[in-house]
XYZ file of C-alpha atoms in Angstrom:
778
model
C -16.591 -41.128 20.005
C -16.148 -39.226 16.714
C -14.202 -40.686 13.916
C -11.151 -38.764 11.850
C -11.209 -42.002 9.737
C -14.405 -41.516 8.574
C -13.701 -37.853 7.234
C -10.684 -39.354 5.872
C -12.368 -42.467 4.103
C -14.964 -39.607 2.524
C -11.781 -37.517 1.455
C -9.924 -40.583 -0.505
C -13.425 -41.684 -2.018
C -13.972 -38.491 -3.900
C -10.417 -38.307 -5.075
C -10.266 -41.936 -6.451
C -12.796 -40.951 -8.755
C -9.882 -39.244 -10.852
C -6.866 -41.395 -10.587
C -6.496 -41.083 -14.556
C -5.466 -37.616 -13.434
C -4.258 -37.893 -10.148
C -1.478 -39.716 -7.740
C -3.064 -39.844 -4.093
C -0.057 -40.217 -1.074
C -1.692 -40.644 2.614
C 0.537 -39.382 5.462
C 3.462 -40.252 3.118
C 5.753 -39.985 -0.075
C 7.429 -41.397 -2.533
C 9.452 -37.965 -4.093
C 11.870 -36.904 -1.965
C 11.339 -33.441 -2.760
C 8.267 -33.376 -0.693
C 9.965 -35.718 1.892
C 12.809 -32.906 2.894
C 9.941 -30.106 2.978
C 8.050 -31.769 5.107
C 11.456 -33.072 7.213
C 10.203 -30.330 10.524
C 7.525 -29.772 9.169
C 5.654 -32.018 12.400
C 2.619 -29.842 13.896
C 3.924 -30.277 17.129
C 6.728 -28.147 16.230
C 9.676 -31.183 16.636
C 10.713 -33.432 13.431
C 8.425 -34.616 10.251
C 5.488 -34.248 9.577
C 2.396 -35.280 6.809
C -1.359 -33.956 6.484
C -3.531 -37.110 5.493
C -3.199 -36.478 1.748
C -0.641 -35.417 -0.557
C -2.046 -35.219 -4.170
C -0.319 -34.485 -7.418
C -1.214 -34.100 -10.772
C -0.046 -36.534 -13.806
C 0.338 -33.318 -15.861
C 1.234 -30.623 -13.820
C 4.110 -31.727 -11.828
C 4.627 -27.819 -10.032
C 1.246 -28.046 -8.155
C 0.168 -30.515 -4.544
C -2.548 -30.549 -2.968
C -2.436 -31.375 0.955
C -5.573 -32.727 2.663
C -6.082 -32.298 6.465
C -9.016 -34.075 8.281
C -11.015 -33.940 11.233
C -13.326 -35.977 13.143
C -15.659 -33.036 14.394
C -16.745 -29.921 12.336
C -15.544 -27.691 15.603
C -12.270 -28.390 15.332
C -12.428 -26.922 11.789
C -10.820 -23.584 11.972
C -8.936 -21.802 15.139
C -8.979 -17.818 15.449
C -5.461 -17.335 14.632
C -4.946 -20.654 12.556
C -1.970 -21.010 14.958
C -3.459 -25.056 16.514
C -1.769 -27.083 13.857
C -2.804 -30.163 15.468
C -5.872 -30.156 16.528
C -7.488 -27.780 13.688
C -8.236 -28.885 10.044
C -7.267 -25.483 8.061
C -4.366 -24.583 10.785
C -3.110 -28.276 10.045
C -3.525 -27.928 6.528
C -1.978 -24.099 6.504
C 1.529 -25.385 7.710
C 1.940 -28.247 5.330
C 1.187 -25.617 2.500
C 3.319 -23.005 3.739
C 6.054 -25.752 3.865
C 5.690 -27.184 0.937
C 5.380 -23.598 -1.416
C 9.277 -23.425 -1.070
C 9.086 -25.706 -4.035
C 5.450 -25.929 -4.814
C 2.380 -24.671 -5.379
C 0.040 -25.885 -3.276
C -4.064 -26.281 -2.670
C -4.370 -26.231 1.043
C -7.631 -28.017 1.688
C -9.149 -28.605 5.347
C -12.008 -31.261 5.678
C -13.842 -32.108 9.167
C -17.028 -34.072 9.373
C -17.644 -37.631 9.706
C -21.036 -37.476 6.758
C -21.340 -35.781 3.639
C -23.971 -33.681 4.830
C -21.761 -32.629 7.877
C -18.419 -31.997 5.733
C -17.315 -28.723 5.678
C -14.542 -28.289 3.225
C -12.631 -24.957 2.913
C -9.879 -24.435 0.410
C -6.728 -21.794 -0.006
C -4.099 -21.082 -2.678
C -0.633 -20.623 -1.502
C 1.748 -20.418 -4.625
C 5.383 -20.987 -4.424
C 7.728 -18.542 -2.589
C 4.668 -16.318 -1.432
C 4.398 -15.347 1.873
C 0.595 -16.907 2.774
C -2.127 -18.480 1.202
C -5.374 -16.616 0.139
C -8.837 -18.300 0.394
C -9.925 -19.929 -2.872
C -13.116 -21.751 -4.346
C -16.046 -22.742 -2.843
C -17.228 -25.225 0.125
C -17.726 -28.241 -1.479
C -14.727 -30.847 -3.333
C -14.141 -30.320 -6.881
C -13.223 -32.555 -10.150
C -8.726 -33.032 -10.437
C -9.985 -31.080 -13.025
C -11.522 -28.309 -12.006
C -9.314 -28.131 -9.335
C -6.223 -27.832 -12.462
C -8.044 -25.158 -14.143
C -9.003 -22.991 -11.671
C -5.209 -22.831 -10.181
C -4.087 -22.121 -14.006
C -6.649 -19.445 -13.832
C -6.922 -17.559 -11.261
C -5.874 -14.067 -10.303
C -3.143 -15.370 -8.219
C -1.393 -17.573 -10.235
C -1.560 -15.337 -13.284
C 0.013 -12.242 -11.104
C 3.234 -15.155 -10.761
C 3.512 -16.400 -13.909
C 3.549 -12.101 -15.244
C 5.883 -11.783 -12.939
C 7.769 -14.330 -14.185
C 7.115 -13.265 -17.470
C 8.464 -10.350 -16.836
C 12.118 -11.562 -15.654
C 12.381 -13.563 -18.838
C 11.710 -10.817 -21.111
C 13.812 -8.238 -19.204
C 16.805 -11.360 -18.996
C 15.643 -11.758 -23.204
C 15.902 -8.037 -23.674
C 19.859 -8.091 -22.401
C 20.821 -10.943 -23.923
C 19.648 -9.219 -26.780
C 21.389 -6.357 -26.570
C 23.846 -8.140 -26.726
C 23.496 -9.414 -30.003
C 23.177 -6.345 -31.170
C 19.638 -6.349 -32.181
C 17.828 -3.022 -32.584
C 14.832 -2.027 -29.664
C 12.525 -1.342 -32.719
C 13.022 -4.856 -34.064
C 12.807 -7.205 -30.621
C 9.780 -7.097 -30.488
C 9.080 -8.275 -34.147
C 11.322 -10.809 -33.518
C 9.869 -12.438 -30.644
C 5.936 -12.111 -32.708
C 7.688 -13.807 -35.749
C 8.942 -17.101 -33.697
C 5.361 -16.848 -31.855
C 3.224 -16.714 -35.207
C 6.011 -19.583 -36.884
C 5.765 -21.543 -33.364
C 1.783 -22.151 -34.371
C 3.449 -23.699 -37.367
C 3.466 -27.805 -36.402
C 5.701 -28.299 -38.927
C 8.012 -25.923 -37.716
C 7.674 -26.501 -34.297
C 8.756 -29.948 -34.766
C 11.617 -29.081 -37.170
C 13.740 -25.845 -36.682
C 15.462 -27.504 -33.925
C 17.715 -29.760 -36.846
C 18.364 -26.369 -38.703
C 22.560 -26.085 -37.978
C 23.090 -23.592 -40.142
C 22.301 -20.010 -38.851
C 20.909 -18.729 -42.510
C 18.722 -21.959 -43.452
C 16.742 -21.308 -40.128
C 16.500 -17.264 -40.357
C 14.758 -18.297 -43.907
C 13.062 -20.622 -42.746
C 11.400 -18.733 -39.766
C 10.468 -15.705 -42.150
C 8.913 -18.357 -44.274
C 7.025 -19.732 -42.875
C 5.428 -16.526 -40.517
C 4.516 -15.157 -44.325
C 3.507 -18.870 -44.660
C 0.724 -18.552 -41.958
C -0.165 -15.084 -42.176
C -0.965 -15.705 -45.953
C -2.731 -19.096 -44.810
C -4.966 -16.897 -42.240
C -6.397 -14.267 -45.148
C -3.853 -12.156 -44.939
C -2.534 -11.403 -48.265
C -1.778 -8.895 -51.179
C -0.707 -5.249 -50.223
C -0.641 -6.177 -46.676
C 1.024 -9.200 -46.504
C 3.880 -8.025 -49.030
C 4.214 -5.130 -46.340
C 4.494 -7.779 -43.183
C 7.052 -9.541 -44.863
C 9.353 -6.287 -45.262
C 8.790 -5.249 -41.682
C 10.403 -9.357 -41.097
C 12.973 -9.003 -43.736
C 15.499 -8.081 -41.242
C 15.414 -11.556 -39.727
C 17.382 -12.697 -42.362
C 20.092 -10.308 -42.898
C 21.113 -9.374 -38.763
C 24.705 -10.819 -38.153
C 23.843 -12.182 -35.168
C 20.520 -14.023 -36.081
C 21.475 -15.089 -39.985
C 25.141 -15.553 -39.479
C 25.772 -17.234 -35.640
C 25.604 -20.568 -34.771
C 22.800 -21.330 -32.528
C 21.363 -18.053 -31.292
C 18.624 -18.014 -33.479
C 17.403 -21.629 -31.983
C 18.543 -20.695 -29.039
C 16.179 -17.528 -28.599
C 13.440 -19.835 -30.563
C 13.906 -22.092 -27.596
C 13.412 -19.477 -24.945
C 10.210 -18.054 -26.389
C 8.745 -21.707 -26.795
C 9.875 -22.496 -23.320
C 8.790 -18.946 -21.934
C 6.430 -16.748 -23.556
C 4.247 -19.532 -25.615
C 3.941 -21.121 -22.530
C 2.594 -18.151 -20.884
C 0.053 -17.478 -23.827
C -1.384 -20.724 -23.786
C -2.496 -20.680 -20.182
C -3.148 -17.347 -19.820
C -4.799 -15.876 -23.819
C -6.209 -13.017 -24.388
C -3.205 -10.563 -22.547
C -1.330 -8.585 -24.925
C 2.567 -9.804 -24.109
C 3.493 -8.155 -27.504
C 2.851 -4.978 -25.962
C 4.384 -5.902 -22.683
C 7.208 -7.053 -24.977
C 7.448 -4.031 -26.812
C 7.116 -1.748 -23.576
C 10.081 -3.927 -22.403
C 12.510 -3.536 -25.132
C 12.154 0.002 -25.836
C 12.973 1.069 -21.174
C 16.089 1.514 -21.860
C 16.182 3.285 -25.668
C 16.182 6.883 -25.733
C 12.939 8.134 -25.809
C 9.698 5.656 -25.745
C 8.144 8.390 -26.825
C 9.515 9.056 -29.763
C 9.512 5.633 -31.020
C 6.320 6.563 -31.449
C 4.235 4.871 -28.940
C 3.506 4.941 -25.397
C 0.843 1.249 -24.311
C -1.473 1.485 -22.275
C -0.703 -0.925 -19.502
C -2.836 -4.135 -19.786
C -5.426 -3.465 -16.443
C -6.135 -0.252 -17.770
C -7.240 -1.404 -20.983
C -9.324 -4.317 -18.945
C -10.777 -1.857 -17.341
C -12.029 -0.008 -20.900
C -13.958 -2.827 -21.611
C -16.397 -3.055 -18.283
C -16.765 0.986 -18.643
C -17.432 0.602 -21.935
C -19.808 -2.734 -20.878
C -18.421 -4.459 -23.773
C -20.391 -8.035 -24.217
C -20.806 -10.941 -27.342
C -22.776 -8.294 -29.309
C -20.061 -5.448 -29.453
C -18.376 -4.327 -32.468
C -15.330 -2.956 -31.090
C -12.887 -0.087 -33.234
C -9.824 1.241 -31.833
C -8.092 3.802 -34.475
C -4.775 4.471 -32.903
C -4.399 0.421 -32.311
C -1.194 0.058 -31.194
C -0.210 -3.389 -30.737
C -3.761 -4.362 -29.745
C -4.139 -4.659 -26.222
C -7.733 -2.991 -26.541
C -8.477 -5.309 -28.811
C -7.592 -8.046 -27.055
C -9.178 -7.439 -23.605
C -12.565 -6.386 -25.384
C -11.800 -10.113 -27.307
C -11.639 -11.521 -24.036
C -14.511 -10.231 -22.468
C -16.272 -10.707 -25.639
C -16.005 -14.344 -25.571
C -16.244 -15.360 -21.770
C -19.739 -13.610 -22.734
C -20.465 -16.149 -25.614
C -19.845 -19.043 -23.393
C -18.552 -21.391 -25.614
C -20.869 -20.743 -27.901
C -18.082 -21.884 -30.963
C -20.639 -19.870 -33.648
C -20.661 -16.871 -32.194
C -16.961 -16.791 -30.705
C -15.857 -17.084 -34.747
C -18.303 -14.122 -35.373
C -16.857 -12.038 -33.086
C -12.730 -13.204 -33.842
C -13.851 -12.599 -37.578
C -16.257 -9.546 -37.575
C -16.100 -7.761 -34.199
C -13.106 -6.525 -33.920
C -11.353 -3.389 -35.963
C -8.738 -1.595 -35.775
C -6.734 1.253 -37.472
C -2.390 0.995 -37.053
C -0.045 4.114 -38.703
C 3.069 3.293 -38.448
C 4.319 0.355 -40.171
C 5.908 -1.941 -37.598
C 3.689 -1.504 -34.637
C 1.281 -1.988 -37.636
C 3.007 -5.967 -38.172
C 2.977 -6.799 -33.832
C -0.412 -5.415 -33.728
C -1.180 -8.420 -36.611
C 1.059 -10.855 -35.052
C -0.839 -10.283 -31.761
C -4.649 -11.229 -33.396
C -2.582 -13.892 -35.290
C -1.142 -15.595 -31.933
C -4.768 -14.615 -30.490
C -6.749 -15.793 -33.769
C -9.138 -12.925 -33.829
C -9.999 -10.491 -36.362
C -5.981 -10.498 -38.277
C -8.020 -9.117 -41.304
C -9.683 -6.672 -40.096
C -6.953 -4.047 -38.958
C -6.135 -1.726 -41.442
C -2.369 -0.306 -42.537
C -3.110 3.162 -42.696
C -4.479 6.916 -41.076
C -7.420 6.758 -39.074
C -8.358 10.374 -40.874
C -8.213 8.606 -44.591
C -11.651 9.063 -46.112
C -11.870 5.259 -47.136
C -10.045 4.598 -43.696
C -13.638 6.266 -42.023
C -15.839 4.811 -44.587
C -14.721 1.096 -44.242
C -15.016 0.875 -40.384
C -18.668 3.093 -40.191
C -19.815 0.345 -42.829
C -18.356 -1.831 -40.038
C -21.590 -0.326 -37.693
C -19.127 -0.142 -34.608
C -20.966 0.060 -30.949
C -17.587 0.960 -28.478
C -14.643 2.958 -29.555
C -11.127 2.779 -27.853
C -7.966 5.015 -28.571
C -5.519 6.134 -26.693
C -3.950 8.405 -29.239
C -0.759 9.542 -29.889
C 0.529 11.916 -27.275
C 1.827 15.182 -28.687
C 5.274 15.857 -28.989
C 4.813 18.955 -30.925
C 2.147 21.484 -29.832
C 2.142 22.907 -33.334
C 2.151 19.970 -35.656
C 1.058 17.454 -34.447
C -2.558 15.991 -33.843
C -3.818 17.057 -31.083
C -5.327 14.211 -29.149
C -8.905 15.607 -29.072
C -9.260 15.053 -32.855
C -8.978 11.683 -32.346
C -11.144 11.409 -30.238
C -13.659 13.194 -32.558
C -12.205 10.559 -35.044
C -12.991 7.837 -33.452
C -16.422 9.130 -32.415
C -17.541 9.834 -36.021
C -17.122 5.990 -36.950
C -19.057 4.882 -33.912
C -23.223 3.816 -34.336
C -25.715 6.715 -33.152
C -25.724 5.869 -29.233
C -22.183 3.893 -29.456
C -19.454 4.324 -26.076
C -16.242 6.021 -26.455
C -13.395 5.749 -24.106
C -10.319 7.397 -24.132
C -7.427 7.866 -22.153
C -5.355 11.449 -22.637
C -3.098 13.720 -21.131
C -4.523 15.804 -18.561
C -4.089 18.734 -20.065
C -6.316 18.374 -22.866
C -9.091 18.357 -20.304
C -7.634 21.341 -18.931
C -8.361 23.741 -22.130
C -10.354 26.800 -22.024
C -8.814 28.721 -25.006
C -7.485 28.079 -28.421
C -6.679 24.683 -30.760
C -7.986 22.493 -27.946
C -10.560 24.452 -26.330
C -12.115 24.752 -30.066
C -11.901 20.415 -30.315
C -13.965 20.184 -26.484
C -16.346 22.569 -27.817
C -16.848 19.925 -30.928
C -17.189 17.155 -28.944
C -19.638 19.242 -27.190
C -21.732 20.114 -29.807
C -22.027 16.594 -31.661
C -21.635 13.615 -28.918
C -21.828 13.352 -24.468
C -19.322 13.404 -22.069
C -20.815 10.306 -19.748
C -17.363 10.394 -17.623
C -13.768 11.761 -16.747
C -11.600 10.029 -14.637
C -8.682 10.857 -13.463
C -5.990 8.551 -13.633
C -2.963 7.827 -11.215
C 0.547 10.137 -12.071
C 2.858 7.442 -12.806
C -0.059 5.543 -14.609
C 3.227 5.184 -18.302
C 5.746 4.621 -15.395
C 6.882 1.556 -17.752
C 6.997 3.501 -21.049
C 9.137 6.047 -19.225
C 6.346 8.820 -19.769
C 5.883 10.802 -17.250
C 2.350 12.507 -18.598
C -0.497 12.612 -16.374
C -4.141 11.070 -17.935
C -7.390 10.998 -17.538
C -10.308 8.259 -19.050
C -12.895 10.158 -20.831
C -16.209 8.354 -21.986
C -18.348 9.546 -24.381
C -21.829 8.568 -25.811
C -21.481 9.173 -30.174
C -23.491 11.411 -32.237
C -26.024 12.950 -28.747
C -25.368 16.489 -28.266
C -24.152 17.318 -24.630
C -27.687 18.657 -22.741
C -27.082 21.137 -21.425
C -28.345 19.986 -17.471
C -26.639 17.106 -17.721
C -24.158 16.166 -14.728
C -21.290 14.663 -16.143
C -19.173 12.156 -13.622
C -16.106 12.902 -12.291
C -13.714 10.534 -10.647
C -10.604 10.522 -8.161
C -9.171 7.590 -10.192
C -5.163 7.944 -8.490
C -4.627 4.892 -6.329
C -5.372 1.580 -8.934
C -3.084 -0.418 -5.847
C 0.142 -0.568 -8.458
C 3.718 -0.028 -6.719
C 7.118 0.216 -8.913
C 9.645 -2.056 -8.122
C 13.135 -1.724 -9.529
C 12.769 -4.544 -12.183
C 9.760 -5.337 -12.794
C 8.476 -1.685 -13.006
C 5.186 -0.397 -11.717
C 3.276 -4.075 -10.940
C 0.119 -4.986 -8.946
C 2.681 -6.807 -6.329
C -0.335 -6.901 -3.454
C -3.176 -8.042 -5.385
C -5.009 -4.812 -4.859
C -6.502 -3.929 -8.313
C -9.450 -6.327 -8.870
C -10.717 -4.480 -5.695
C -10.198 -1.567 -6.581
C -11.609 -2.110 -10.018
C -14.672 -2.840 -8.831
C -15.100 -0.426 -6.469
C -14.502 1.979 -9.373
C -16.538 0.436 -11.887
C -19.558 0.197 -9.064
C -19.108 4.490 -8.838
C -19.392 4.935 -12.268
C -22.080 2.610 -12.760
C -24.119 4.166 -10.050
C -22.528 7.829 -10.646
C -22.180 7.799 -7.276
C -21.176 10.942 -4.987
C -18.328 10.035 -3.019
C -16.212 12.575 -0.831
C -12.356 11.859 -1.936
C -13.337 10.099 -4.990
C -16.342 11.221 -7.247
C -18.644 14.450 -7.776
C -21.040 14.573 -11.174
C -21.375 18.036 -12.141
C -23.019 19.806 -15.074
C -20.418 21.216 -17.655
C -19.680 23.357 -20.441
C -17.177 24.064 -22.625
C -15.245 27.328 -20.401
C -14.803 24.758 -17.351
C -11.757 22.040 -16.574
C -13.094 19.189 -17.313
C -11.634 17.221 -13.996
C -12.305 15.403 -11.201
C -9.395 17.932 -9.454
C -10.949 20.999 -9.781
C -14.557 19.936 -8.217
C -13.657 17.444 -6.514
C -15.243 17.410 -2.111
C -12.748 16.817 0.022
C -12.549 14.044 2.694
C -12.944 15.720 5.791
C -14.387 12.385 7.406
C -10.853 10.396 7.512
C -9.255 14.201 9.741
C -7.654 12.640 12.595
C -4.828 14.209 15.134
C -2.453 12.805 13.731
C -2.814 14.766 10.624
C -1.995 18.249 12.749
C 0.453 16.396 15.174
C 2.769 15.582 12.162
C 2.364 19.001 10.439
C 3.629 20.481 14.591
C 6.528 17.300 14.435
C 7.672 18.754 10.999
C 7.447 22.559 11.541
C 9.156 21.537 15.296
C 12.294 19.491 13.767
C 12.342 22.140 10.915
C 13.012 24.629 14.266
C 15.497 22.421 15.740
C 17.221 21.795 12.464
C 17.624 25.253 11.640
C 18.830 25.973 15.347
C 15.694 28.412 15.193
C 14.787 26.630 18.924
C 16.249 24.799 21.436
C 14.369 20.996 21.401
C 11.330 19.029 20.277
C 9.625 17.442 22.729
C 6.594 15.250 22.455
C 4.772 17.523 25.370
C 1.608 19.198 24.244
C 1.237 22.876 24.855
C -1.272 21.821 27.821
C -3.149 19.380 28.904
C -6.726 20.487 27.602
C -8.406 16.905 26.020
C -10.507 18.611 22.982
C -12.155 16.663 19.979
C -12.775 17.847 16.736
C -16.058 17.380 14.570
C -15.516 18.161 11.219
C -19.449 17.718 10.351
C -20.082 20.645 12.494
C -17.864 22.898 10.327
C -18.345 25.396 7.850
C -17.041 25.680 4.663
C -14.808 28.750 3.967
C -13.477 30.568 0.641
C -9.907 30.426 0.572
C -9.606 33.874 -0.843
C -11.793 35.614 1.674
C -9.581 34.082 4.979
C -6.470 35.479 2.548
C -4.974 37.587 0.150
C -3.260 35.264 -2.317
C -0.786 36.661 -4.661
C 3.082 35.854 -6.163
C 6.109 37.070 -4.414
C 8.969 39.044 -6.057
C 11.182 35.942 -7.570
C 14.934 36.602 -6.242
C 17.861 33.931 -7.648
C 20.501 31.777 -5.703
C 22.769 33.696 -6.983
C 21.412 37.371 -6.292
C 21.301 36.050 -2.805
C 24.783 35.022 -2.015
C 26.893 38.269 -2.796
C 24.384 39.395 0.404
C 25.902 35.913 2.236
C 24.477 34.312 5.128
C 21.580 36.380 7.680
C 18.453 35.010 9.426
C 16.221 35.722 6.421
C 14.902 31.886 4.820
C 15.283 31.792 1.350
C 11.805 30.175 0.505
C 11.622 27.879 -2.411
C 9.290 25.260 -4.517
C 10.511 21.558 -2.283
C 8.293 19.672 0.069
C 10.860 19.544 3.150
C 12.350 21.894 5.608
C 9.296 24.089 5.510
C 10.140 24.793 2.071
C 13.654 26.504 2.820
C 16.756 26.562 1.247
C 19.186 28.255 3.643
C 19.221 31.576 5.244
C 20.370 34.999 4.088
C 20.788 38.623 4.786
C 17.822 39.505 2.302
C 14.188 39.991 2.110
C 11.332 40.566 0.097
C 8.506 39.655 1.532
C 6.757 39.938 5.056
C 6.946 36.987 7.414
C 3.510 35.523 9.094
C 2.032 34.089 6.159
C 1.395 31.359 4.298
C 3.322 30.353 0.955
C 1.993 27.437 -1.270
C 4.662 26.211 -4.085
C 2.440 26.590 -7.347
C 5.422 24.660 -9.479
C 2.951 21.859 -9.147
C 2.020 20.242 -5.754
C 0.409 23.273 -3.821
C 2.560 22.364 -0.901
C 1.916 24.748 2.134
C 3.774 25.813 4.835
C 3.852 28.522 7.722
C 6.610 31.253 7.529
C 7.285 32.792 10.100
C 10.189 35.050 9.323
C 10.635 37.688 6.585
C 12.312 36.165 3.349
C 13.085 35.769 -0.004
C 11.566 33.618 -2.455
C 12.495 31.257 -5.652
C 9.594 31.335 -8.850
C 6.269 29.764 -8.279
C 6.027 30.374 -4.779
C 2.800 32.455 -3.926
C 1.618 34.028 -1.042
C -1.707 33.717 1.570
C -1.785 36.807 3.554
C -4.000 36.196 6.196
C -7.185 38.515 6.576
C -7.151 37.973 10.006
C -4.374 37.651 13.298
C -2.681 34.389 12.896
C -0.269 33.088 15.331
C 2.244 30.403 14.611
C -0.915 27.743 16.364
C -3.467 28.603 14.004
C -1.354 28.296 11.064
C -0.538 24.662 12.226
C -4.030 24.446 11.406
C -3.996 25.837 8.261
C -1.381 24.398 6.734
C -3.049 20.586 7.549
C -5.824 21.746 6.183
C -4.489 23.446 3.008
C -2.297 20.807 2.431
C -5.371 18.610 2.361
C -5.842 20.005 -1.328
C -2.269 18.949 -2.746
C -4.785 16.400 -4.614
C -6.086 18.347 -7.080
C -2.956 19.195 -8.069
C -0.368 17.490 -10.571
C 2.101 17.775 -13.124
C -0.732 18.037 -15.732
C -2.448 20.335 -13.465
C -0.671 22.794 -11.377
C -1.164 24.812 -8.833
C -2.030 28.211 -9.615
C -3.507 31.675 -8.002
C -6.699 31.647 -10.139
C -6.908 27.880 -9.213
C -7.176 28.640 -5.400
C -8.979 31.378 -5.060
C -11.946 28.389 -6.615
C -11.164 26.739 -3.367
C -13.846 26.343 -0.094
C -11.810 24.799 2.556
C -14.115 23.240 6.050
C -13.211 24.816 9.477
C -14.212 24.959 12.808
C -16.558 27.844 12.977
C -18.710 30.567 15.410
C -21.269 32.542 14.540
C -20.932 31.416 10.601
C -17.389 32.694 11.364
C -13.993 31.021 11.333
C -13.704 29.977 15.364
C -9.731 30.796 15.345
C -9.409 30.655 19.107
C -11.177 26.643 19.359
C -8.185 25.785 16.099
C -5.343 27.481 18.941
C -6.392 25.745 21.743
C -6.725 22.897 20.134
C -3.294 22.760 18.524
C -2.169 23.760 21.795
C -3.422 19.936 23.214
C -1.457 17.818 20.677
C 1.977 16.370 20.654
C 4.709 18.499 19.731
C 2.589 21.681 20.023
C 5.205 22.914 22.618
C 8.077 22.909 20.432
C 7.258 25.296 17.511
C 7.703 28.803 19.267
C 10.914 30.092 17.569
C 13.457 31.298 19.576
C 14.129 35.039 19.395
C 16.763 34.792 16.682
C 19.762 37.247 17.403
């Protein structure tokens, strides 16, 4: 007969080995908080319930382990995990769900009566999270490994990072009330983090009752710490100047307890985060948050790269323990910190190599003094490469000579984005500068505005030409449109990857990736974050496709390029027609039917189809047709609203660039264009709609005049297909007549010609197709 006590004994024996680190309780707890949380946790749905084991950590009161045991391996886990009293996994997850209201919980399910037959499953349910995630391997770990695995997990980092963002937001508001300038807030925090590395300061700052004395003590400690780190001479003097405002700021040096309170909060919230999650550009995130409400983050001179993208750079460049990394636009040091993180992991606890990495293999240049101070602070806090960050211009001959002598193998950069096209240095010039410093065959990865990749004439064109003459363009990856949302910058960007000092071969194919969906979403108080934990999976797919140059419709393509071409995937990638379903067409029909009824152009909207036939689509059998051979692509005459108002309301539509109400803003007694055509918004996103009525148009409305007989049913089919091409356009690469003329669309065919009869018949089988006939206009 199965004996659950045997399973419990196996669990007990394992965890008792770590009694110096944990407290083991069985089917009870002396912790009042735990008892309260479990008072309704019975597996049978009534009353209090306890797992077989509740384990707490002596050095971390936030984490619990719960263990649920079953004797039979067949009772390990049910299909839906809802049979709490019968299955080990189900029960463990139940208890974790109750305890996670106040604790982070590792839930362990154990089944089997012998070591040989024992089956183990682990789950991590973080505080206030909706559900647990599978974690660890299928065997017991030591108490220390459980703790480390929990602290270093992606899930825990995400939770702690969100908590950090909340704190930074509150801190920003507090510093605002103290009237500390946005540009000085990060410097203040960095100075405190440096000072807290000094044991004497950390131990004694709390006894200072005089604000001015504490401000002086803070700045003196920072200067001493930096000098001890071999930051001396002009570099140290510059840093002392940057931090000197602390000694004269009214709130910090005159008002009692304000500075002391800030130091306390920094130590508790930011310093503790950095000790747990090393090699993360916290100061960069502070800078972004503090400047979010300034007049212009961009105007203050910096657009910082989000941390997950700095991490992506290191993966793209295959950074390892032997890499020597150079960032000629260092900012707060985010790229160098991400690279250092990967290099140290690759060093695998070889302390001599780790010291070599920190001291000699990370190089940076930063022009702006206050940002340079943040970079030095960041590098100091992470105990790496601080003496190898140069305060100066990356174009200075002495700087280039100094960097080149270090023989960097990898270059990273996010150059300053031009605010004045006439006077500011172009982004591609910074790429050329970075590449010039790398060894032959080195890898340069840069993120720049998409406009840099699109130029086909002028100064940027000449820089593109110079790049191909001297270096090889390996890849261009289109980034999410709102990547820099947290910095209040709307620029659409792309990543370029080059191999240094090897002319681009004429017949080489460059890899182009549509890397738009990183899984991040916007949240009102936190900005753009990885709420659902999708980034790791997306990153793996991106890297795998890049390494293997995998061609995938809707995601990537390989193409030989010239300087005259647009260097972006949107221009060449194949549309993924395999995902085209009935619902895509039905949505088009519903939107058009809704437009008609909403503007009194029809009498009803019905879900009914025009007829009951059943027709399927098979896009594999379709053929490509050039858009220009199907339509005359031309512009419309621009008419202003002011002019239309003089004519008054009428029966002719006014087509604009809006993507709602079929693109129509109203109806007037004036028209310039004939109906029964398609229109496309060329202002940005290429929204296509069918215009049955004669119309007038605002600016940026292009016409697709059919070279075939078109009715509303065929139009609905074509609108759906053409709108699949909208991914090609964004604020960096707007829709235009010239770009539309380059497009081919896939359509049902018959005898190598578009099968318009099939398109009409198919549309008539779909929901709402009975509701798209416009009524007679009186």
